[in-house]
PDB file of C-alpha atoms and ligand atoms in Angstrom:
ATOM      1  CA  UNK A  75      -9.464 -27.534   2.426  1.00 55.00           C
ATOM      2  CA  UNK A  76      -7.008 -26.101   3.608  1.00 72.00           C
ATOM      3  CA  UNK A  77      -5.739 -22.417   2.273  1.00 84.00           C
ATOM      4  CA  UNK A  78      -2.520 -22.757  -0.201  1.00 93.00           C
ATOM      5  CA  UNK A  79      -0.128 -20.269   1.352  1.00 94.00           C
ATOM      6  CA  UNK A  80       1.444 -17.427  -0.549  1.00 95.00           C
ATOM      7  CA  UNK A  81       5.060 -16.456  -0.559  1.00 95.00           C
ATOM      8  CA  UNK A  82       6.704 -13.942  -1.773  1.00 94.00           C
ATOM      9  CA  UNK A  83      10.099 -14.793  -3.250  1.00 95.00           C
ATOM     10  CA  UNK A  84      12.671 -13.450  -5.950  1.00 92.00           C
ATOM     11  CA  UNK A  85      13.945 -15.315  -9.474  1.00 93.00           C
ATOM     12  CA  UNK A  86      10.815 -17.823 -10.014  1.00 96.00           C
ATOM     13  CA  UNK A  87      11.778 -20.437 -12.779  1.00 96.00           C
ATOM     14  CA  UNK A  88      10.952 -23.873 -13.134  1.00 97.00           C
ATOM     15  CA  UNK A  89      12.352 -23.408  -9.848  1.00 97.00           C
ATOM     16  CA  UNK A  90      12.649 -21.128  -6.533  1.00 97.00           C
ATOM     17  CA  UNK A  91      13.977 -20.753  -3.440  1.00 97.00           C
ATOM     18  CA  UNK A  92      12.512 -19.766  -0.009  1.00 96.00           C
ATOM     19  CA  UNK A  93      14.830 -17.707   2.160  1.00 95.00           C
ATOM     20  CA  UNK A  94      15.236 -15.201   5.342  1.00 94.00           C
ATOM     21  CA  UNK A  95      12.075 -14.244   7.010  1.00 91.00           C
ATOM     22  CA  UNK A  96       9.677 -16.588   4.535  1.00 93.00           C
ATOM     23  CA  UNK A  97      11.733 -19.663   4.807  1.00 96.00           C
ATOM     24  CA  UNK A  98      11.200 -18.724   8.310  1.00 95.00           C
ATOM     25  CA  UNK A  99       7.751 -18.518   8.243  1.00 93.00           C
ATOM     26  CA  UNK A 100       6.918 -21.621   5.876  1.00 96.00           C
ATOM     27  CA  UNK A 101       9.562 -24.091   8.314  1.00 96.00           C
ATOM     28  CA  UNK A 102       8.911 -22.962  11.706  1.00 95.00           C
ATOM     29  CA  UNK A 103       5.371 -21.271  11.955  1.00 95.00           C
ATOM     30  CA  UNK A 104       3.862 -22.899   9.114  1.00 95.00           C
ATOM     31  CA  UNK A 105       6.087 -26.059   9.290  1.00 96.00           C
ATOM     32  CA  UNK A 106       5.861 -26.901   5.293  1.00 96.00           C
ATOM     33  CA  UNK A 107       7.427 -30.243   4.243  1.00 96.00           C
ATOM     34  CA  UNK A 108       7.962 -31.586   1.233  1.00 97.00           C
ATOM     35  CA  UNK A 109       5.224 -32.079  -1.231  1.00 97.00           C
ATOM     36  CA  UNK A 110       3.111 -29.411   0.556  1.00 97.00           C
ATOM     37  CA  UNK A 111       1.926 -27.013  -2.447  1.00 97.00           C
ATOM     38  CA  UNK A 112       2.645 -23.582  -2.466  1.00 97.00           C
ATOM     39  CA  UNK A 113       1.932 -19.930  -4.383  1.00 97.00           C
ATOM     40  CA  UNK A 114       4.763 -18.070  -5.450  1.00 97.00           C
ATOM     41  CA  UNK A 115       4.819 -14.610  -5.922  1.00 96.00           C
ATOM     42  CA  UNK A 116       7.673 -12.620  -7.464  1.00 94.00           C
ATOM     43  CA  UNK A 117       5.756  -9.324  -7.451  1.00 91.00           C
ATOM     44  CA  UNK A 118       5.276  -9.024 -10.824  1.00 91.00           C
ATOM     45  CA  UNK A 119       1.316 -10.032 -11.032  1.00 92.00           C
ATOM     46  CA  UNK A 120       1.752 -13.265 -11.845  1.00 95.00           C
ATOM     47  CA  UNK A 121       1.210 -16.669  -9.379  1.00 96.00           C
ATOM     48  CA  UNK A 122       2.975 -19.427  -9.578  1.00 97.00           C
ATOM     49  CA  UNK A 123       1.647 -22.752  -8.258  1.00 97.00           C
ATOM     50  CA  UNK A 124       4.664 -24.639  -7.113  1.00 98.00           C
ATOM     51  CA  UNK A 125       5.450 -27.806  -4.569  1.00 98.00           C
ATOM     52  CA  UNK A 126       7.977 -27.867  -2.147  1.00 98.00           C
ATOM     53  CA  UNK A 127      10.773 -30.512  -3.450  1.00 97.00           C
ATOM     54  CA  UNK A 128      13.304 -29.939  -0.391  1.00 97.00           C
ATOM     55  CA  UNK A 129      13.987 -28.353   2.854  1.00 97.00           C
ATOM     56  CA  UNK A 130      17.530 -27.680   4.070  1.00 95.00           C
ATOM     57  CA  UNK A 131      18.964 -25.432   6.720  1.00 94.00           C
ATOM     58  CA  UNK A 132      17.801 -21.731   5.908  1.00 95.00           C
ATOM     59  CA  UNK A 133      15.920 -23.279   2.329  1.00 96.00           C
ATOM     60  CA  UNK A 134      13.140 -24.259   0.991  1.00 97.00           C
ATOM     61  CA  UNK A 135      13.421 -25.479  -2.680  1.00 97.00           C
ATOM     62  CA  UNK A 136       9.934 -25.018  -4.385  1.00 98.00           C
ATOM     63  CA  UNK A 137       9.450 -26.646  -8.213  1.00 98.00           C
ATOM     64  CA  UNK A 138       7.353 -24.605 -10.003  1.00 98.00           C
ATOM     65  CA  UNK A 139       4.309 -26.436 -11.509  1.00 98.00           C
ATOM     66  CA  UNK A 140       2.213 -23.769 -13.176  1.00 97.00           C
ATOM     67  CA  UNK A 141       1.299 -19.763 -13.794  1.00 97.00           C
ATOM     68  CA  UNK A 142      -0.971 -17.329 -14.415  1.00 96.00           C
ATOM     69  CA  UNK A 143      -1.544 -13.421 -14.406  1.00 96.00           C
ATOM     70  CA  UNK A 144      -3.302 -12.288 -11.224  1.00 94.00           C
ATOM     71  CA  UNK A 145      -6.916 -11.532 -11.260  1.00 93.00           C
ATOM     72  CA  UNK A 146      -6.657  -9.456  -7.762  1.00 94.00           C
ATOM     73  CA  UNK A 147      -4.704  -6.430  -8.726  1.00 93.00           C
ATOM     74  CA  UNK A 148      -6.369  -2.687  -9.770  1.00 95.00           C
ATOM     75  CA  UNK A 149      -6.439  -2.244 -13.485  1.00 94.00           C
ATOM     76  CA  UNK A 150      -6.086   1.871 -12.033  1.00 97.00           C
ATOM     77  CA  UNK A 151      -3.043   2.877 -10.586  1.00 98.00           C
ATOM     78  CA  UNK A 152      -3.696   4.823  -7.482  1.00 98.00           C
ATOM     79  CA  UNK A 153      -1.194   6.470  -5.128  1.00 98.00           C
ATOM     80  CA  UNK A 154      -1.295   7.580  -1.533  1.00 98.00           C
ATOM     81  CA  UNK A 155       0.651  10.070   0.403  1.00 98.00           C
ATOM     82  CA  UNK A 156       0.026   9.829   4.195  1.00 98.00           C
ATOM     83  CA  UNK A 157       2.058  12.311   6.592  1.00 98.00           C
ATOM     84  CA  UNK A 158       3.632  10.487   9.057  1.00 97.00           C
ATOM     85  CA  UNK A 159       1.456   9.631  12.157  1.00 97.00           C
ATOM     86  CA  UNK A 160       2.356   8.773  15.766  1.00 96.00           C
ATOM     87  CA  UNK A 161       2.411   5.163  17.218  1.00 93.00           C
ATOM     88  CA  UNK A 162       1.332   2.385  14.686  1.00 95.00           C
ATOM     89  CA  UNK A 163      -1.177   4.525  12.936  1.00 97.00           C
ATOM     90  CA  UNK A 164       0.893   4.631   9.923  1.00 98.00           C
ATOM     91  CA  UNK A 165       1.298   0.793   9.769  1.00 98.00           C
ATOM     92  CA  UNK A 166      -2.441   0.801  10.231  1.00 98.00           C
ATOM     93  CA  UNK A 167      -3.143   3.019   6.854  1.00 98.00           C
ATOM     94  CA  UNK A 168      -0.271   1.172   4.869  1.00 98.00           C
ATOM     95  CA  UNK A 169      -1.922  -2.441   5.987  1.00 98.00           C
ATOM     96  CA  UNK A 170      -5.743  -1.041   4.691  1.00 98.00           C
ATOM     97  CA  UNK A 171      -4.707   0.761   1.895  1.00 98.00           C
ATOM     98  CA  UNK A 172      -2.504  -2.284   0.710  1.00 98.00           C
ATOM     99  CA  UNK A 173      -6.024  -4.447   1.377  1.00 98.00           C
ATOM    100  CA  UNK A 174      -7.407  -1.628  -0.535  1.00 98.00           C
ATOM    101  CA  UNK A 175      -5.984  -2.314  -3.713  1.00 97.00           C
ATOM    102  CA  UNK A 176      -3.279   1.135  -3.509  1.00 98.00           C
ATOM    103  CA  UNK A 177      -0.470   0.712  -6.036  1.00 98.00           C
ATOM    104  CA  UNK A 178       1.935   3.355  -3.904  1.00 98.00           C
ATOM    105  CA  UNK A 179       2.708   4.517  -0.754  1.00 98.00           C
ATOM    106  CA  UNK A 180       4.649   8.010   0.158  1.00 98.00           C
ATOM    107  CA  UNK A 181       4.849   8.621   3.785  1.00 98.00           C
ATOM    108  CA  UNK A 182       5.629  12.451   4.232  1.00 97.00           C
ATOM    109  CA  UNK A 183       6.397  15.010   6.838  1.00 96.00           C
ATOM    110  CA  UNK A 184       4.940  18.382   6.843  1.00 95.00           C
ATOM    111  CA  UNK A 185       4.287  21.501   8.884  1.00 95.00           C
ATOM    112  CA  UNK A 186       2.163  20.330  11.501  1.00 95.00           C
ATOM    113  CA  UNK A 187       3.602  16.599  12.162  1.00 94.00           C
ATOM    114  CA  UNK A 188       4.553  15.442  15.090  1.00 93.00           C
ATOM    115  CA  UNK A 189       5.670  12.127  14.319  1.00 94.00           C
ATOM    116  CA  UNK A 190       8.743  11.082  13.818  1.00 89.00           C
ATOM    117  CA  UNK A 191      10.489   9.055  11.274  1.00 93.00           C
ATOM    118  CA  UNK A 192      13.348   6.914   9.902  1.00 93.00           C
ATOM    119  CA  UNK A 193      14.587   4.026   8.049  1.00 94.00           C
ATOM    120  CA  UNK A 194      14.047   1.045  10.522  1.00 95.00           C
ATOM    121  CA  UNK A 195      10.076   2.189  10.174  1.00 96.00           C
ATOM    122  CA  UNK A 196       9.888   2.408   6.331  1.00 97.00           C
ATOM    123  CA  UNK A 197      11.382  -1.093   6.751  1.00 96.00           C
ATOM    124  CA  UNK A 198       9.175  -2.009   8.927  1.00 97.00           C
ATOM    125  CA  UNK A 199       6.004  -0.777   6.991  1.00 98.00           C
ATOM    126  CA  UNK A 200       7.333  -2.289   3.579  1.00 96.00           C
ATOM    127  CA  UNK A 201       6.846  -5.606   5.803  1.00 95.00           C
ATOM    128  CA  UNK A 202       2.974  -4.823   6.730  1.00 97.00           C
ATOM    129  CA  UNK A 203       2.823  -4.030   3.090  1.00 97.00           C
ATOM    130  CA  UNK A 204       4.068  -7.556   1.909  1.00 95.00           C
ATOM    131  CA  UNK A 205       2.444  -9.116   5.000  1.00 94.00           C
ATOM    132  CA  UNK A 206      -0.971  -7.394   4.240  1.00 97.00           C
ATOM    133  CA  UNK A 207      -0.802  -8.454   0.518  1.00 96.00           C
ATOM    134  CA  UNK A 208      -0.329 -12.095   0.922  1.00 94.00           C
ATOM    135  CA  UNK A 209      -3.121 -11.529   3.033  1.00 94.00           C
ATOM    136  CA  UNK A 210      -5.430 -10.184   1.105  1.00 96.00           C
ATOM    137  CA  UNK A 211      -4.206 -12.133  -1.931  1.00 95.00           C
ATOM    138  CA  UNK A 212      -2.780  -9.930  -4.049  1.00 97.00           C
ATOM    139  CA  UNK A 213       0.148 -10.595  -6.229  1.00 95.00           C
ATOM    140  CA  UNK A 214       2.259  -6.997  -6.186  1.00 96.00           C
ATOM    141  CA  UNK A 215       3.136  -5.373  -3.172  1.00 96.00           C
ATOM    142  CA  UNK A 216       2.514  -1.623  -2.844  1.00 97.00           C
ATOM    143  CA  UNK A 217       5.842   0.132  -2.848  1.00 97.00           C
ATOM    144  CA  UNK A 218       6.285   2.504   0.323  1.00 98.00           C
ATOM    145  CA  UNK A 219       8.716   5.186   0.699  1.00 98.00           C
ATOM    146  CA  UNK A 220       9.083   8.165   2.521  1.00 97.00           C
ATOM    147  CA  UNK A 221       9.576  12.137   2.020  1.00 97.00           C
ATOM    148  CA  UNK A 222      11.171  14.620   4.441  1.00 96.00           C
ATOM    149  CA  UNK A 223       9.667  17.126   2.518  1.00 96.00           C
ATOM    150  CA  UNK A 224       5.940  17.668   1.718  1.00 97.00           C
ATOM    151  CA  UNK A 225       7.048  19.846  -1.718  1.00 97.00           C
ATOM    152  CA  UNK A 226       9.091  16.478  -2.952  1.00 98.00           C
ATOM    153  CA  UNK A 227       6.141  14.101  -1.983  1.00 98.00           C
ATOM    154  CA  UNK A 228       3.687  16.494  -4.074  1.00 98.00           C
ATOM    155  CA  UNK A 229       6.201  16.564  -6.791  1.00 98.00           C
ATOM    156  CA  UNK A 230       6.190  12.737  -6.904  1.00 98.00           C
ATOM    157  CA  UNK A 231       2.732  12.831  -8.630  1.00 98.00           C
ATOM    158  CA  UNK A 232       3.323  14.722 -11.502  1.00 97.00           C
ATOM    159  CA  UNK A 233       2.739  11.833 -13.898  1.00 97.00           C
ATOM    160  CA  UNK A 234      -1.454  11.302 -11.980  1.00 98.00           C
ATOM    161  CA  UNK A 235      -4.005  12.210 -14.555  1.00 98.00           C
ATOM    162  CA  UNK A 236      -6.598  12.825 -11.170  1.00 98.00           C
ATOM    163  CA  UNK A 237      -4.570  14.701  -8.444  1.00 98.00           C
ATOM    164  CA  UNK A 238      -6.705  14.391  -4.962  1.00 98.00           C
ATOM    165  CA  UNK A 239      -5.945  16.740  -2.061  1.00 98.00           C
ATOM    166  CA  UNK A 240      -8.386  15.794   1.430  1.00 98.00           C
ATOM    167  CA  UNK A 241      -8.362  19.285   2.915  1.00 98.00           C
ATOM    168  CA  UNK A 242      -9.911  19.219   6.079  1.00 98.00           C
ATOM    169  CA  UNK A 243     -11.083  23.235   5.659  1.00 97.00           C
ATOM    170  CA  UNK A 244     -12.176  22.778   1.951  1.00 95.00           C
ATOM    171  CA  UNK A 245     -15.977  24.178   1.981  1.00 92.00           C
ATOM    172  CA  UNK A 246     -16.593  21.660  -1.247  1.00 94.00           C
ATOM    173  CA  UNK A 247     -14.533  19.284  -3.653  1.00 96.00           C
ATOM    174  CA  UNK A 248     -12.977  21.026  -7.040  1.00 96.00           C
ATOM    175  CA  UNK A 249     -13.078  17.221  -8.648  1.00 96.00           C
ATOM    176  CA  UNK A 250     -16.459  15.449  -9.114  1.00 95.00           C
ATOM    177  CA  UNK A 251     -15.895  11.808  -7.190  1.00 95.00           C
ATOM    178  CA  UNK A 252     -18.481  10.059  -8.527  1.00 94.00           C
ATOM    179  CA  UNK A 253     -17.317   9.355 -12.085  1.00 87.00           C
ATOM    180  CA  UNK A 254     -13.498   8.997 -11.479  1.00 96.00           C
ATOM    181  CA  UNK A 255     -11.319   7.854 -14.583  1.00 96.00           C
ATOM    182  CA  UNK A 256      -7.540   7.524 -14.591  1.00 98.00           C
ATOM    183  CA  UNK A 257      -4.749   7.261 -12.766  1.00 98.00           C
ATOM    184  CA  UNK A 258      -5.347   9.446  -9.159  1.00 98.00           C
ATOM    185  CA  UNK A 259      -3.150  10.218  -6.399  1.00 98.00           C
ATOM    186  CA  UNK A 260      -4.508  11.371  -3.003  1.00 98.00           C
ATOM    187  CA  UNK A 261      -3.036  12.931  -0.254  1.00 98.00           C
ATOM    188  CA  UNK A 262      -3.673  13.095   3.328  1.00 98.00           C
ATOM    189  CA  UNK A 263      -2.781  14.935   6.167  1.00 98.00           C
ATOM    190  CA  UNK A 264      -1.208  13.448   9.644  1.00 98.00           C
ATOM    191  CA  UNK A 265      -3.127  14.526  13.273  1.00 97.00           C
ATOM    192  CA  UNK A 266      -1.572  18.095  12.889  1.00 97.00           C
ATOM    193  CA  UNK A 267      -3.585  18.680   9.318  1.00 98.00           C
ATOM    194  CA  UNK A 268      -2.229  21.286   6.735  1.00 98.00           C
ATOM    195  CA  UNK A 269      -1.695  25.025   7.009  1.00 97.00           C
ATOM    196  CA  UNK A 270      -3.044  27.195   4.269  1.00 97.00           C
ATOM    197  CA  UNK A 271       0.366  27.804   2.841  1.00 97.00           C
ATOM    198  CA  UNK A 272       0.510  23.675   2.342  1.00 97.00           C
ATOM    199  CA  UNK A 273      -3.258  23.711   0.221  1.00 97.00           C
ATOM    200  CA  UNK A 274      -1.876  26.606  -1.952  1.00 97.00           C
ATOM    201  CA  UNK A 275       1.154  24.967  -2.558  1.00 97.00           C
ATOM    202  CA  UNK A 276      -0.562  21.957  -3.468  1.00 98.00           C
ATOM    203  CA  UNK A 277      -2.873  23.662  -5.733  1.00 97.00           C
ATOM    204  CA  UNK A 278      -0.164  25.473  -7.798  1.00 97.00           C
ATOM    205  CA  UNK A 279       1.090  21.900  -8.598  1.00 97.00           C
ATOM    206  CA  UNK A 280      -1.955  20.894 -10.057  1.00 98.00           C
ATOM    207  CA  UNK A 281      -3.512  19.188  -6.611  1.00 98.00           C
ATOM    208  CA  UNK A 282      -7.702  19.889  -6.099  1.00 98.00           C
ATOM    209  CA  UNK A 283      -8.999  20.103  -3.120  1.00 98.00           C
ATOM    210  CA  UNK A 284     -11.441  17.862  -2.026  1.00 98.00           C
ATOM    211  CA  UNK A 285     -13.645  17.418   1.686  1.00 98.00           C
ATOM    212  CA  UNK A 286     -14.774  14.017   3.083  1.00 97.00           C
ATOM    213  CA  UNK A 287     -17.639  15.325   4.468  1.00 96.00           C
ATOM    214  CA  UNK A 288     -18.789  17.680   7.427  1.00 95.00           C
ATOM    215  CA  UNK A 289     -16.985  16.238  10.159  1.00 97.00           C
ATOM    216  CA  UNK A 290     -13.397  16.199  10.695  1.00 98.00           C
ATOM    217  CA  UNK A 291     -11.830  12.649  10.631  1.00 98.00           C
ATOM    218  CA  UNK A 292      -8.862  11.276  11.961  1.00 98.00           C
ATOM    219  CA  UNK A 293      -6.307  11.190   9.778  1.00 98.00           C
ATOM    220  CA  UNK A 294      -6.218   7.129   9.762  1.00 98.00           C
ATOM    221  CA  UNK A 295     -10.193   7.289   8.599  1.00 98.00           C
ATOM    222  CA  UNK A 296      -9.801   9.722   6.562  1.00 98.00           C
ATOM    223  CA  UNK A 297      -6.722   7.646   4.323  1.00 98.00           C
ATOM    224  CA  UNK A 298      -8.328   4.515   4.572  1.00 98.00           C
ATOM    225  CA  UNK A 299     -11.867   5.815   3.505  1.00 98.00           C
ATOM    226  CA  UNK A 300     -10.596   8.054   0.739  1.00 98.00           C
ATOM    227  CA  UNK A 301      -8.945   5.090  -0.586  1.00 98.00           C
ATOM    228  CA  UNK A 302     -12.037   3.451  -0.452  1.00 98.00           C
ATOM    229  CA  UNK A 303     -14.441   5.950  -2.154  1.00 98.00           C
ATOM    230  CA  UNK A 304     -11.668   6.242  -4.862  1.00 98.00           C
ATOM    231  CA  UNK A 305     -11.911   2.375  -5.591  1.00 98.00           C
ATOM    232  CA  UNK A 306     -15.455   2.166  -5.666  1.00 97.00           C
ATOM    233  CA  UNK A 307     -15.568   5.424  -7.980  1.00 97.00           C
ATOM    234  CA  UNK A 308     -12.999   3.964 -10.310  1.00 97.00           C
ATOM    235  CA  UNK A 309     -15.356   0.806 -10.620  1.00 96.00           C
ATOM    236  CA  UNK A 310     -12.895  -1.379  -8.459  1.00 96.00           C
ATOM    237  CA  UNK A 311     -16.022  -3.084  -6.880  1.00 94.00           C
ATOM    238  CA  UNK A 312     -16.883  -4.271  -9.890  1.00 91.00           C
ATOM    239  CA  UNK A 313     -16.139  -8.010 -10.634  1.00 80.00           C
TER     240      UNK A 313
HETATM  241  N1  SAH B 587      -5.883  18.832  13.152  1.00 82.94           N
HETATM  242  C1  SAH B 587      -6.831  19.094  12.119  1.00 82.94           C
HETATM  243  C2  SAH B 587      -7.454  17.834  11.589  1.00 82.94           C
HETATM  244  C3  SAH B 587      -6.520  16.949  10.849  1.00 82.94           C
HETATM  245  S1  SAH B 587      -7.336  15.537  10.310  1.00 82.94           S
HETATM  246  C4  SAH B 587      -7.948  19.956  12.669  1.00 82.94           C
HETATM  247  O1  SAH B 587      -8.111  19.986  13.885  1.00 82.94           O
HETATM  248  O2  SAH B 587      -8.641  20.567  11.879  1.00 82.94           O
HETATM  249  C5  SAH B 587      -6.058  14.748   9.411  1.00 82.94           C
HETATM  250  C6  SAH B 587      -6.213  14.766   7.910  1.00 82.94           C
HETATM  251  O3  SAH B 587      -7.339  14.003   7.526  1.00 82.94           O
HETATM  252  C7  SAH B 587      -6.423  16.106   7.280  1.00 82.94           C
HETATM  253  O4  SAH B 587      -5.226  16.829   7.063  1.00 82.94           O
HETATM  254  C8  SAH B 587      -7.120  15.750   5.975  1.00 82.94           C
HETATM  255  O5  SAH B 587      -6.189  15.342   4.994  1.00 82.94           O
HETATM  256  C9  SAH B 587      -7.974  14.566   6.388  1.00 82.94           C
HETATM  257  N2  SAH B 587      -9.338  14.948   6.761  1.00 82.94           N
HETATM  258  C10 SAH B 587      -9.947  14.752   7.955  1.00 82.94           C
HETATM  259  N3  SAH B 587     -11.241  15.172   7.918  1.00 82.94           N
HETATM  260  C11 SAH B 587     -11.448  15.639   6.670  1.00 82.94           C
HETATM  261  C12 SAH B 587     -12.572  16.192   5.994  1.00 82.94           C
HETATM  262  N4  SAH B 587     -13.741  16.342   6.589  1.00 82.94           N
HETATM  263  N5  SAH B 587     -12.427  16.542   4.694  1.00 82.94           N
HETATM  264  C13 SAH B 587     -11.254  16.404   4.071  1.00 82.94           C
HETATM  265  N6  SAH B 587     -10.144  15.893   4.651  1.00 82.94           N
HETATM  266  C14 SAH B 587     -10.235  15.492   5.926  1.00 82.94           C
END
């Protein structure tokens, strides 16, 4: 059987339409026709099961047959921060960690990265967000935005009740992984790492430091796995 394909779209009613890039996508790459059944996804966690009535120039009219609440999404809201890395590594980390289950993405700069940044790539990795969750099936698509300063990113996770910092010259972890509970936010550094100053500064606001083991990892494995040991800690892996 074929796979029902999943669009993201905004207003769902008994109705919805299918415009810009996924009208695109559901005429010309997937060439949909009428009657061809479709899920609908307004972000919200919920699927709609819906059946395209009528295609016109730069539409796709979809009557909306059915809904229910996702079963795909966390039930613990975890956030990363990633500095900013060079070439597509950062659309690498955004795509796994969206696979990964991550509610929230915040990009940052700091001391020691190299990378640059700007609005057509926050764009751009909002779209390998959305692309990666209709992938992977999910229903929400993890926000992503971006900080020009590391201070402001930290400050965006006051409201975590488990504050995660992978420090790369942290001799042992001051929080216990193995029985996380709660909401967590983890942050990790781009190719250039942190400077002392940058660890203190996290720890004053709450942040503990925590090491990924003996080696040092590049900064992509070291987001995607942390993600990944977070989940399974949180019971994620569980049915
Ligand atoms: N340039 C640095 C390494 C940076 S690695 C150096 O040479 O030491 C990029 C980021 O990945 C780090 O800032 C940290 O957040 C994370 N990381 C990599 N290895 C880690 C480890 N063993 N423990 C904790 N964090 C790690």
């Amino acid at each position: 059987m074929a796979t029902i394909r999943r669009f993201f779209v905004e207003n769902i009613g008994r109705e919805a339409v299918l415009c810009g890039d996924e009208y695109s996508h559901a005429k010309n790459v997937l060439r949909l026709q009428e009657g061809d059944e479709v899920v609908l996804l307004d972000g919200s966690g919920t699927e709609y099961d819906a059946i395209v009535s009528k295609v016109s120039k730069g539409e796709m009219l979809c009557t909306v047959t059915g809904r229910r609440p996702s079963d795909k999404e966390c039930r613990t809201r975890v956030r990363l921060l990633i500095g900013a890395l060079k070439g597509d590594k950062t659309e690498l980390v955004v795509q796994k960690a969206t696979e990964l289950g991550v509610a929230e993405i915040a990009v940052f700069s700091s001391r020691y990265c190299s990378a640059y940044f700007n609005e057509n790539k926050l764009e751009r990795l909002q779209k390998v967000a959305r692309e990666a969750a209709k992938q992977c099936l999910r229903a929400t698509v993890p926000s992503v935005e971006y900080f020009e300063k590391f201070e402001d990113a930290l400050a965006s996770c006051k409201e975590f009740e488990n504050k995660l910092f992978a420090c790369e010259f942290a001799q042992k972890s001051d929080a216990d992984l193995h029985s996380l509970r709660g909401s967590c936010a983890l942050v990790v550094g781009s190719e250039g790492g942190f400077s002392p100053e940058e660890f203190e500064r996290a720890q004053g606001m709450g942040f503990a430091g925590v090491t990924l083991g003996r080696r040092i990892l590049r900064a992509e494995t070291a987001a995607i796995v942390f993600c990944g040991a977070v989940m399974f800690s949180l019971g994620e892996w569980e049915a």
